Coordinates of C-alpha atoms and ligand atoms in Angstrom, one line a residue:
M210 CA -32.8 -8.8 -25.1
G211 CA -29.2 -9.8 -25.8
N212 CA -26.1 -8.2 -24.3
H213 CA -25.2 -5.8 -27.1
D214 CA -28.6 -5.0 -28.7
K215 CA -28.5 -1.3 -28.0
E216 CA -24.9 -0.8 -29.2
I217 CA -25.4 -2.9 -32.3
L218 CA -28.5 -0.9 -33.3
E219 CA -26.9 2.4 -32.7
A220 CA -23.8 1.7 -34.7
S221 CA -25.7 -0.1 -37.4
A222 CA -27.5 3.1 -38.2
K223 CA -24.1 4.6 -39.1
H224 CA -23.1 1.8 -41.4
P225 CA -26.3 0.8 -43.3
I226 CA -26.3 -2.1 -45.7
V227 CA -27.0 -1.3 -49.3
P228 CA -30.1 -3.3 -50.3
L229 CA -29.7 -5.5 -53.4
E230 CA -32.4 -6.3 -56.0
K231 CA -35.1 -8.6 -54.9
G232 CA -34.0 -12.2 -54.7
K233 CA -30.3 -11.2 -54.7
F234 CA -28.0 -11.8 -51.7
Y235 CA -24.5 -11.0 -50.6
T236 CA -22.5 -14.1 -50.3
Y237 CA -19.3 -15.0 -48.5
G238 CA -17.3 -16.5 -51.4
T239 CA -13.8 -18.0 -51.8
A240 CA -12.4 -14.6 -51.1
G241 CA -14.8 -13.4 -48.4
F242 CA -17.1 -10.5 -49.5
R243 CA -15.6 -8.8 -52.5
L244 CA -17.5 -6.0 -54.2
K245 CA -17.4 -2.4 -55.3
A246 CA -16.1 -0.6 -52.2
D247 CA -19.2 1.6 -51.8
L248 CA -21.3 -1.5 -51.1
L249 CA -19.0 -2.7 -48.4
E250 CA -19.3 -0.4 -45.5
G251 CA -22.4 -2.1 -43.9
I252 CA -20.9 -5.4 -44.7
S253 CA -17.6 -4.6 -43.0
Y254 CA -19.5 -3.5 -39.9
R255 CA -21.4 -6.8 -39.8
V256 CA -18.3 -8.8 -40.3
G257 CA -17.1 -7.2 -37.1
L258 CA -20.1 -8.6 -35.3
L259 CA -19.4 -12.0 -36.8
A260 CA -15.7 -11.9 -35.9
S261 CA -16.6 -11.2 -32.3
L262 CA -18.9 -14.1 -32.2
R263 CA -16.3 -16.4 -33.7
S264 CA -13.7 -15.3 -31.2
R265 CA -16.1 -15.9 -28.3
K266 CA -17.0 -19.3 -29.7
L267 CA -13.3 -20.2 -29.8
N268 CA -12.6 -19.2 -26.1
G269 CA -11.4 -15.7 -26.9
Q270 CA -8.7 -16.7 -29.4
A271 CA -7.8 -13.9 -31.8
I272 CA -9.7 -13.8 -35.1
G273 CA -8.4 -11.8 -38.0
V274 CA -10.2 -9.6 -40.5
M275 CA -8.4 -8.5 -43.7
I276 CA -9.7 -5.7 -45.9
T277 CA -8.5 -6.2 -49.4
A278 CA -9.7 -7.0 -53.0
S279 CA -6.4 -8.5 -54.0
H280 CA -5.9 -8.3 -57.8
N281 CA -9.1 -6.4 -58.5
P282 CA -9.2 -2.8 -59.6
A283 CA -8.8 0.0 -57.1
A284 CA -12.6 0.7 -56.9
D285 CA -13.3 -2.7 -55.4
N286 CA -12.6 -3.9 -52.0
G287 CA -13.2 -7.0 -49.9
V288 CA -13.6 -8.3 -46.3
K289 CA -12.5 -11.7 -45.1
I290 CA -12.1 -13.5 -41.9
V291 CA -9.0 -15.4 -40.7
D292 CA -9.3 -18.3 -38.2
P293 CA -7.0 -18.6 -35.1
L294 CA -4.3 -20.7 -36.7
G295 CA -4.1 -18.2 -39.5
D296 CA -6.1 -20.3 -41.9
M297 CA -9.4 -19.4 -43.7
L298 CA -12.7 -19.1 -41.9
E299 CA -14.3 -22.5 -41.2
Q300 CA -16.7 -23.3 -43.9
D301 CA -19.8 -23.6 -41.7
W302 CA -19.3 -20.1 -40.6
E303 CA -19.5 -18.7 -44.1
R304 CA -23.3 -19.3 -43.8
Y305 CA -23.5 -17.3 -40.6
A306 CA -21.6 -14.5 -42.2
T307 CA -24.0 -14.5 -45.1
A308 CA -27.0 -14.6 -42.7
L309 CA -25.8 -11.6 -40.7
V310 CA -24.9 -9.5 -43.8
N311 CA -28.2 -10.1 -45.5
A312 CA -30.4 -9.2 -42.5
P313 CA -32.8 -6.7 -44.1
S314 CA -33.0 -4.2 -41.2
D315 CA -31.0 -3.2 -38.1
E316 CA -33.6 -4.9 -35.9
Q317 CA -33.4 -8.1 -37.8
L318 CA -29.6 -7.8 -37.7
V319 CA -29.8 -7.8 -33.9
Q320 CA -32.1 -10.8 -34.0
V321 CA -29.8 -12.8 -36.3
Y322 CA -26.9 -11.9 -34.0
N323 CA -28.6 -13.1 -30.9
R324 CA -30.0 -16.2 -32.6
L325 CA -26.5 -17.2 -33.7
A326 CA -25.2 -16.7 -30.2
T327 CA -28.0 -18.9 -28.8
D328 CA -27.8 -21.6 -31.4
L329 CA -24.0 -21.8 -31.2
K330 CA -24.0 -21.6 -27.4
I331 CA -21.9 -18.5 -27.3
D332 CA -21.5 -16.6 -24.0
L333 CA -21.7 -13.0 -25.1
K334 CA -20.1 -11.9 -21.8
S335 CA -17.0 -13.9 -22.4
P336 CA -13.8 -12.2 -23.9
A337 CA -13.4 -11.7 -27.6
K338 CA -10.3 -10.5 -29.6
V339 CA -10.1 -9.4 -33.2
I340 CA -7.1 -8.1 -35.1
Y341 CA -7.3 -6.5 -38.5
G342 CA -5.4 -4.9 -41.4
R343 CA -6.0 -3.5 -44.8
D344 CA -4.3 -3.1 -48.1
T345 CA -3.5 0.3 -49.7
R346 CA -6.9 1.0 -51.2
P347 CA -8.3 4.4 -50.2
S348 CA -11.7 2.9 -49.4
G349 CA -9.9 0.8 -46.7
H350 CA -10.2 3.7 -44.2
K351 CA -13.9 3.8 -44.2
L352 CA -14.2 0.0 -44.1
V353 CA -11.9 -0.2 -41.1
T354 CA -13.9 2.4 -39.2
A355 CA -17.1 0.4 -39.8
L356 CA -15.4 -2.8 -38.7
A357 CA -14.0 -1.2 -35.6
D358 CA -17.5 0.1 -34.7
G359 CA -18.8 -3.5 -35.0
L360 CA -16.1 -4.7 -32.7
E361 CA -16.7 -1.9 -30.2
A362 CA -20.5 -2.5 -30.2
T363 CA -19.9 -6.1 -29.3
K364 CA -17.2 -5.3 -26.8
A365 CA -14.4 -7.1 -28.4
E366 CA -10.8 -6.2 -27.7
S367 CA -9.1 -5.3 -31.0
V368 CA -5.8 -4.3 -32.6
D369 CA -5.6 -2.3 -35.8
Y370 CA -2.4 -3.3 -37.6
K371 CA -3.1 -0.7 -40.3
I372 CA -1.6 -1.5 -43.7
L373 CA -0.5 -5.1 -44.2
T374 CA -0.2 -7.8 -46.9
T375 CA -2.8 -10.5 -46.5
P376 CA -0.2 -13.1 -45.5
Q377 CA 1.2 -10.7 -42.8
L378 CA -2.2 -10.6 -41.2
H379 CA -2.5 -14.4 -41.3
Y380 CA 1.0 -14.5 -39.6
L381 CA -0.1 -12.1 -36.9
V382 CA -3.2 -14.0 -36.1
R383 CA -1.3 -17.2 -35.6
A384 CA 1.5 -15.5 -33.7
T385 CA -1.0 -13.8 -31.4
N386 CA -2.7 -17.1 -30.5
S387 CA 0.5 -19.1 -30.0
E388 CA 2.4 -16.4 -28.1
G389 CA 4.1 -17.8 -25.0
T390 CA 3.3 -21.5 -25.9
P391 CA 5.8 -24.1 -27.1
L392 CA 4.3 -23.7 -30.6
S393 CA 5.0 -19.9 -30.7
Y394 CA 4.9 -18.9 -34.3
G395 CA 7.0 -15.7 -33.9
K396 CA 7.0 -12.3 -32.4
V397 CA 3.5 -10.6 -32.5
S398 CA 4.4 -7.7 -34.7
E399 CA 5.1 -6.7 -38.3
V400 CA 8.8 -6.5 -37.4
G401 CA 8.6 -10.0 -36.0
Y402 CA 7.4 -11.2 -39.4
Y403 CA 10.4 -9.5 -41.1
E404 CA 12.9 -10.8 -38.6
K405 CA 11.6 -14.3 -38.9
L406 CA 11.7 -14.4 -42.6
A407 CA 15.1 -12.6 -43.0
E408 CA 16.8 -14.9 -40.4
A409 CA 15.4 -18.1 -42.0
F410 CA 16.4 -16.9 -45.4
V411 CA 20.0 -16.4 -44.4
R412 CA 20.0 -19.8 -42.6
A413 CA 18.4 -21.6 -45.6
L414 CA 20.9 -20.2 -48.0
K415 CA 23.9 -21.4 -45.9
G416 CA 26.3 -19.1 -47.6
R417 CA 25.2 -20.0 -51.1
K418 CA 25.3 -17.2 -53.7
I419 CA 22.3 -15.7 -55.4
N420 CA 23.1 -15.0 -59.0
G421 CA 22.2 -11.7 -60.6
T422 CA 19.5 -9.2 -60.1
L423 CA 15.8 -10.1 -59.3
Q424 CA 13.2 -7.6 -60.4
V425 CA 10.0 -7.7 -58.4
D426 CA 6.8 -6.1 -59.8
C427 CA 4.6 -5.3 -56.8
A428 CA 1.4 -4.5 -58.8
N429 CA 1.5 -1.1 -57.2
G430 CA 0.0 -2.7 -54.2
V431 CA 0.8 -3.3 -50.5
G432 CA 3.6 -5.7 -51.4
G433 CA 5.8 -2.9 -52.6
P434 CA 6.4 -1.0 -49.3
K435 CA 6.4 -4.3 -47.3
L436 CA 9.0 -5.9 -49.5
T437 CA 11.2 -2.8 -49.3
E438 CA 10.9 -3.1 -45.5
L439 CA 11.7 -6.8 -45.4
L440 CA 14.9 -6.2 -47.5
K441 CA 16.3 -4.0 -44.7
Y442 CA 16.3 -7.0 -42.4
I443 CA 18.5 -9.1 -44.7
P444 CA 22.1 -8.5 -43.6
K445 CA 24.1 -7.3 -46.6
D446 CA 27.3 -8.8 -45.2
K447 CA 25.9 -12.3 -45.2
V448 CA 23.7 -12.3 -48.4
N449 CA 24.2 -10.7 -51.7
F450 CA 20.5 -10.3 -52.6
D451 CA 20.2 -7.7 -55.3
V452 CA 16.5 -6.8 -55.7
K453 CA 15.0 -4.2 -57.9
V454 CA 11.5 -3.3 -56.6
V455 CA 9.3 -1.9 -59.4
N456 CA 5.6 -0.9 -59.7
D457 CA 5.5 0.0 -56.0
D458 CA 3.5 3.3 -56.3
V459 CA 0.8 3.0 -53.7
L460 CA -0.1 6.7 -53.7
R461 CA -2.0 6.7 -57.0
P462 CA -4.9 4.3 -56.6
E463 CA -5.6 4.2 -60.4
V464 CA -2.3 2.3 -61.0
L465 CA -3.1 -0.5 -58.6
N466 CA -3.1 -3.9 -60.5
F467 CA -3.1 -1.9 -63.7
E468 CA -1.1 -3.6 -66.4
C469 CA 1.1 -5.2 -63.8
G470 CA 1.0 -7.8 -61.0
A471 CA 0.8 -11.6 -60.9
D472 CA -2.8 -11.7 -62.2
F473 CA -1.9 -9.6 -65.3
V474 CA 1.1 -11.7 -66.0
K475 CA -0.7 -15.0 -65.6
T476 CA -3.8 -14.1 -67.6
K477 CA -2.1 -12.1 -70.4
Q478 CA 0.9 -14.4 -70.5
R479 CA 3.2 -11.4 -70.9
A480 CA 5.5 -9.2 -68.8
P481 CA 4.1 -5.9 -67.5
P482 CA 4.8 -3.2 -70.2
T483 CA 6.4 -0.9 -67.5
P484 CA 9.2 -0.9 -66.7
K485 CA 10.2 -1.9 -70.2
P486 CA 11.1 -5.6 -70.0
Q487 CA 14.8 -6.1 -70.1
P488 CA 15.8 -9.3 -71.9
G489 CA 17.1 -12.1 -69.7
L490 CA 16.3 -10.3 -66.4
R491 CA 15.1 -12.6 -63.7
S492 CA 11.7 -11.2 -62.8
C493 CA 8.6 -12.0 -60.7
S494 CA 5.3 -10.4 -59.9
L495 CA 3.2 -10.3 -56.8
D496 CA -0.5 -9.5 -56.8
G497 CA -2.2 -6.6 -55.1
D498 CA -2.2 -8.1 -51.6
A499 CA 1.0 -10.1 -52.0
D500 CA -0.4 -13.7 -51.8
R501 CA 0.3 -14.7 -55.3
L502 CA 3.6 -15.1 -57.1
I503 CA 4.6 -15.7 -60.7
Y504 CA 8.2 -15.8 -62.1
Y505 CA 9.2 -15.0 -65.7
W506 CA 11.8 -13.6 -68.0
V507 CA 11.8 -12.3 -71.5
D508 CA 14.1 -14.5 -73.6
P509 CA 16.0 -12.8 -76.4
E510 CA 15.2 -15.9 -78.6
S511 CA 12.0 -17.5 -77.5
G512 CA 10.3 -14.4 -76.0
F513 CA 8.3 -14.4 -72.8
V514 CA 8.7 -17.5 -70.6
M515 CA 6.5 -17.8 -67.5
L516 CA 7.0 -19.9 -64.3
D517 CA 3.7 -20.1 -62.6
G518 CA 2.3 -21.7 -59.5
D519 CA 2.7 -25.2 -61.0
R520 CA 6.3 -24.6 -61.6
I521 CA 6.9 -23.2 -58.1
S522 CA 5.1 -26.3 -56.8
S523 CA 7.2 -28.8 -58.7
L524 CA 10.4 -26.9 -57.9
A525 CA 9.6 -26.9 -54.2
A526 CA 8.5 -30.5 -54.2
S527 CA 11.7 -31.6 -56.0
F528 CA 14.0 -29.7 -53.7
I529 CA 12.3 -30.6 -50.5
G530 CA 11.9 -34.3 -51.6
D531 CA 15.7 -34.4 -52.2
L532 CA 16.5 -32.9 -48.9
V533 CA 14.2 -35.3 -47.1
E534 CA 16.1 -38.2 -48.8
S535 CA 19.5 -36.7 -47.9
A536 CA 18.3 -36.2 -44.3
G537 CA 17.5 -39.9 -44.1
L538 CA 13.8 -39.2 -43.4
K539 CA 12.4 -40.7 -46.6
D540 CA 10.6 -43.5 -44.8
D541 CA 9.4 -41.4 -41.9
L542 CA 7.7 -38.5 -43.7
R543 CA 4.9 -38.5 -46.3
I544 CA 5.3 -35.9 -49.0
G545 CA 2.4 -35.0 -51.2
V546 CA 1.5 -32.3 -53.8
V547 CA -2.0 -30.7 -54.0
Q548 CA -3.2 -29.1 -57.2
T549 CA -6.4 -28.0 -58.9
A550 CA -7.8 -29.0 -62.3
Y551 CA -6.0 -25.9 -63.7
A552 CA -2.6 -27.4 -63.1
N553 CA -0.9 -28.0 -66.4
G554 CA -0.9 -31.8 -67.2
A555 CA 2.8 -31.7 -67.8
S556 CA 3.4 -30.6 -64.2
T557 CA 1.2 -33.4 -62.8
N558 CA 3.1 -35.9 -64.9
Y559 CA 6.5 -34.5 -63.8
I560 CA 5.5 -34.7 -60.2
T561 CA 4.0 -38.2 -60.3
Q562 CA 6.4 -39.8 -62.7
H563 CA 9.7 -38.0 -62.3
L564 CA 9.6 -37.0 -58.7
R565 CA 7.4 -40.1 -57.8
L566 CA 5.2 -38.1 -55.4
P567 CA 1.5 -38.4 -55.0
V568 CA -0.7 -35.6 -56.4
I569 CA -4.2 -34.9 -55.2
C570 CA -6.6 -32.6 -57.1
T571 CA -9.0 -30.4 -55.2
P572 CA -11.6 -27.8 -56.2
T573 CA -10.4 -24.3 -56.8
G574 CA -9.8 -22.0 -53.8
V575 CA -7.0 -21.9 -51.2
K576 CA -9.0 -23.4 -48.4
H577 CA -9.6 -26.6 -50.3
L578 CA -5.9 -27.1 -51.1
H579 CA -4.8 -26.1 -47.7
H580 CA -7.0 -28.6 -46.0
V581 CA -5.8 -31.5 -48.1
A582 CA -2.2 -30.5 -47.8
Q583 CA -2.6 -30.7 -44.0
G584 CA -3.0 -34.5 -44.5
F585 CA 0.7 -35.0 -45.4
D586 CA 3.8 -34.5 -43.3
I587 CA 5.0 -32.2 -46.0
G588 CA 2.1 -30.9 -48.2
V589 CA 3.1 -28.8 -51.1
Y590 CA 0.1 -26.9 -52.5
F591 CA -0.2 -24.3 -55.3
E592 CA -2.8 -23.1 -57.7
A593 CA -1.5 -22.4 -61.2
N594 CA -2.3 -18.7 -60.6
G595 CA 0.5 -18.5 -58.0
H596 CA -1.4 -19.0 -54.7
G597 CA 0.3 -21.5 -52.5
T598 CA 2.7 -22.7 -49.8
V599 CA 4.3 -25.8 -48.2
L600 CA 2.9 -27.1 -45.0
F601 CA 5.0 -29.1 -42.5
S602 CA 3.4 -31.3 -39.8
P603 CA 4.5 -31.0 -36.2
D604 CA 6.2 -34.5 -36.7
A605 CA 8.1 -33.2 -39.7
L606 CA 9.3 -30.0 -37.9
N607 CA 10.3 -32.1 -34.9
A608 CA 12.3 -34.5 -37.1
F609 CA 14.2 -31.7 -38.7
K610 CA 15.3 -30.4 -35.3
K611 CA 15.7 -33.6 -33.3
K612 CA 17.1 -36.2 -35.7
E613 CA 20.7 -37.1 -35.0
P614 CA 22.7 -36.6 -38.2
Q615 CA 24.8 -39.5 -39.3
S616 CA 27.0 -37.5 -41.7
P617 CA 27.8 -33.8 -42.5
A618 CA 25.6 -34.1 -45.6
Q619 CA 22.7 -35.3 -43.4
K620 CA 23.3 -32.4 -41.0
D621 CA 23.3 -30.0 -43.9
A622 CA 20.0 -31.3 -45.2
L623 CA 18.3 -31.3 -41.8
D624 CA 19.5 -27.7 -41.1
T625 CA 18.1 -26.5 -44.5
L626 CA 14.8 -28.3 -43.9
A627 CA 14.5 -26.7 -40.4
A628 CA 15.2 -23.3 -42.0
L629 CA 12.5 -23.8 -44.6
G630 CA 10.1 -24.6 -41.8
D631 CA 10.6 -21.0 -40.6
L632 CA 11.0 -19.4 -44.0
I633 CA 7.7 -20.7 -45.6
N634 CA 4.6 -19.1 -44.3
Q635 CA 2.6 -22.0 -42.7
T636 CA -0.7 -20.1 -42.5
V637 CA -1.4 -19.2 -46.1
G638 CA 0.3 -18.7 -49.4
D639 CA 2.6 -15.7 -49.1
A640 CA 4.2 -14.2 -52.2
I641 CA 7.1 -12.6 -50.4
S642 CA 8.0 -15.8 -48.4
D643 CA 7.5 -18.0 -51.6
M644 CA 9.8 -15.7 -53.5
L645 CA 12.5 -16.1 -50.8
L646 CA 12.0 -19.9 -51.1
V647 CA 12.4 -19.9 -54.9
E648 CA 15.6 -17.8 -54.5
V649 CA 17.0 -20.2 -51.9
I650 CA 16.3 -23.2 -54.2
L651 CA 17.8 -21.6 -57.3
A652 CA 20.8 -20.6 -55.2
H653 CA 21.2 -24.2 -53.9
K654 CA 20.9 -25.7 -57.3
N655 CA 22.9 -22.9 -59.0
W656 CA 20.0 -22.6 -61.5
S657 CA 18.9 -19.8 -63.8
L658 CA 15.2 -19.4 -64.6
R659 CA 16.0 -21.2 -67.9
D660 CA 17.4 -24.2 -66.0
W661 CA 14.2 -24.3 -64.0
A662 CA 12.0 -24.0 -67.1
M663 CA 13.8 -26.9 -68.7
T664 CA 12.5 -29.4 -66.1
Y665 CA 9.5 -30.1 -68.3
I666 CA 7.5 -28.6 -71.2
D667 CA 4.1 -27.2 -70.5
L668 CA 1.2 -28.4 -72.5
P669 CA -0.3 -25.6 -74.5
N670 CA -3.5 -24.5 -72.8
R671 CA -6.2 -21.9 -73.0
L672 CA -8.7 -20.4 -70.6
V673 CA -12.0 -18.9 -71.8
R674 CA -14.6 -17.0 -69.8
V675 CA -18.2 -17.6 -70.8
E676 CA -21.1 -15.4 -69.9
V677 CA -24.1 -17.5 -68.8
G678 CA -27.6 -16.6 -67.6
N679 CA -27.2 -18.4 -64.3
K680 CA -23.8 -19.9 -63.4
D681 CA -25.3 -21.9 -60.6
L682 CA -26.8 -24.3 -63.2
F683 CA -23.3 -25.6 -63.7
Q684 CA -22.5 -28.2 -61.0
T685 CA -19.3 -30.2 -61.0
T686 CA -17.9 -33.3 -59.5
D687 CA -14.4 -35.0 -59.4
A688 CA -12.7 -31.8 -58.1
E689 CA -14.4 -29.7 -60.8
R690 CA -13.2 -31.8 -63.6
R691 CA -16.6 -33.1 -64.7
L692 CA -20.0 -31.4 -65.0
L693 CA -22.9 -33.1 -63.3
H694 CA -25.4 -30.5 -64.5
P695 CA -26.8 -29.4 -66.9
E696 CA -27.4 -33.0 -68.0
G697 CA -25.8 -33.8 -71.3
A698 CA -23.2 -31.1 -71.2
Q699 CA -20.4 -33.3 -70.0
D700 CA -21.1 -35.9 -72.7
E701 CA -20.7 -33.2 -75.3
I702 CA -17.4 -32.0 -73.7
D703 CA -16.1 -35.6 -73.7
Q704 CA -16.9 -35.9 -77.4
A705 CA -15.1 -32.7 -78.1
V706 CA -12.0 -33.8 -76.1
K707 CA -11.8 -37.1 -78.0
K708 CA -11.1 -35.3 -81.2
Y709 CA -7.7 -34.0 -80.0
K710 CA -4.4 -35.5 -79.0
D711 CA -3.3 -35.5 -75.3
A712 CA -6.3 -33.3 -74.7
R713 CA -8.2 -32.4 -71.6
A714 CA -10.9 -29.8 -70.9
F715 CA -13.3 -28.9 -68.2
A716 CA -15.9 -26.2 -67.4
R717 CA -16.9 -24.8 -64.0
A718 CA -18.8 -21.9 -62.5
S719 CA -16.6 -19.1 -61.2
G720 CA -16.7 -18.6 -57.5
T721 CA -16.0 -14.9 -57.8
E722 CA -18.2 -13.7 -60.7
N723 CA -21.3 -14.7 -62.6
A724 CA -19.6 -16.6 -65.4
C725 CA -18.3 -20.0 -66.3
R726 CA -14.7 -20.7 -67.0
V727 CA -13.5 -23.2 -69.6
Y728 CA -10.0 -24.7 -69.5
A729 CA -8.5 -26.8 -72.3
E730 CA -5.1 -28.2 -73.0
A731 CA -3.8 -30.2 -75.9
A732 CA -0.7 -31.2 -77.8
T733 CA -0.5 -28.0 -79.8
R734 CA -1.4 -24.4 -79.3
S735 CA -3.9 -24.4 -82.1
E736 CA -5.6 -27.5 -80.9
A737 CA -5.8 -26.2 -77.3
N738 CA -7.4 -23.0 -78.7
E739 CA -9.8 -24.9 -80.9
L740 CA -10.9 -27.2 -78.1
A741 CA -11.4 -24.4 -75.7
E742 CA -13.6 -22.6 -78.2
R743 CA -15.7 -25.7 -78.8
V744 CA -16.3 -26.3 -75.1
A745 CA -17.1 -22.6 -74.7
R746 CA -19.8 -22.9 -77.3
I747 CA -21.2 -26.0 -75.5
I748 CA -21.4 -24.1 -72.2
E749 CA -22.9 -21.0 -74.0
R750 CA -25.6 -23.2 -75.4
Y751 CA -26.4 -24.9 -72.1
G752 CA -26.1 -21.7 -70.2
A753 CA -28.7 -20.0 -72.4
L754 CA -31.3 -22.8 -71.9
Ligands
16G910 C1 -10.3 -16.7 -55.2 C2 -9.4 -17.7 -54.5 C3 -8.4 -18.3 -55.4 C4 -9.0 -18.9 -56.7 C5 -9.9 -17.9 -57.3 C6 -10.8 -18.5 -58.4 C7 -8.6 -17.6 -52.2 C8 -7.9 -16.8 -51.2 N1 -8.7 -17.0 -53.4 O1 -9.6 -15.6 -55.6 O2 -7.7 -19.2 -54.7 O3 -8.1 -19.3 -57.6 O4 -10.8 -17.3 -56.4 O5 -11.6 -17.6 -59.0 O6 -9.0 -18.7 -52.0 P1 -12.9 -18.1 -59.8 O7 -13.7 -19.1 -59.0 O8 -13.6 -16.9 -60.3 O9 -12.3 -18.9 -61.0
MG911 MG1 -4.3 -12.0 -53.7

């Protein structure tokens, strides 16, 4: 008998797991467990058990649990775990989460729980702490109740932060664990998050003026009310930040992520139809849980122009690279940029050839990029879809604060870098914090979105989703840029790519649905489309074998 057997059994009866077809399992994927909300109650309960174990394994440090399905429709939801520094759950533990969630009966659940405790040498009597939040989906209530029951059954101390953006929860986890230490990340409260960002925003701007209005589409998700709240903390007498918050209706679930939000804009390559796009207006979109950001405007002449994660990445890298040089720290700090295979080739060229910074390509998913970015003193990482942030090493943050400036220009650069260290969310990509960063950079450079878009010209590209029998047949190497299996498929892709100028294409299994994704880019739009279709046919053929 373990310590919590009786309690786990009793509570588990209230939150049963929905059995899947024979041979099918729930898996902890790139975004945790993400499914139709009515399948998630038992899962959320069991994630509570796992979060307690994880906290106990890490000496009682606080673990986070976020309930959200990001850009998915309102009927979906998701549960994911946040590690003590505010980063994603350690990969090894994804297996343990999967094991707990797939235990077929309540009794077997108790067995798996106790076995994990034994195998991982976890003292079930030691303290555990778990903090959690959810987005605005109505199903969040029920999932939070199930989660809380899991925490109570395992006697973990817990804090319910109610409705939060995903990055706010990541912030709170790190703030909780660093409270009272020299590495304190900020006040342990939602207000603490707003105060930190607002203060750093004012400091980073250093009196520079923000031009014109910014319209922010909040996907009718949690970002809407949270952005409105943040804006109250930005002192009007110091900063002229004219923000128009739109698509912030969180009371009607059916409008969540519907024809709006960062995912809509990025995949459809157009502005949300409502409110009616106003030519020339500087605009951006957050996704449903406010961890993705895309900028755009509708040009009276050339139509819709989008500035995606690659653009934010190169803008940030260029600005921070220049500041580091002005601060006289060029030889002390290693700056690098991390991208995935989806990054537009033109952005990679711009960063390596024009900015002269190293670029590393990783597999898709924030955790991979985050990990590699930690290897630099300043690691800029973004996925093209708008997920991303800039990480500063302790050495870098120290240098910004301690280096003796040799000139007023050097002091200015050091101060701005120190402010960016506070403004940019260090735990995970944060659309609201990234948006403030972009606004700071545009103000410093006195740039419009058009100036920003002029830095390089994107290669035309096309993304195609291909239904296959079993996506797991498709295995990749070289950061998902080449297929290892099925044998022969990559040779055919290579042959197809050779037919086009400046072309590149790859196919990979999705981490979030049973399908493959094909990406192609080429010198012209028609060639990119044609190549994508060709590769899609190859994948279809191999997928049907
Ligand atoms: C998840 C990932 C995202 C990635 C996407 C790819 C996190 C927090 N989210 O949403 O980074 O771009 O999956 O989806 O890591 P796919 O595997 O279906 O193409
Ligand atoms: Mg998201």
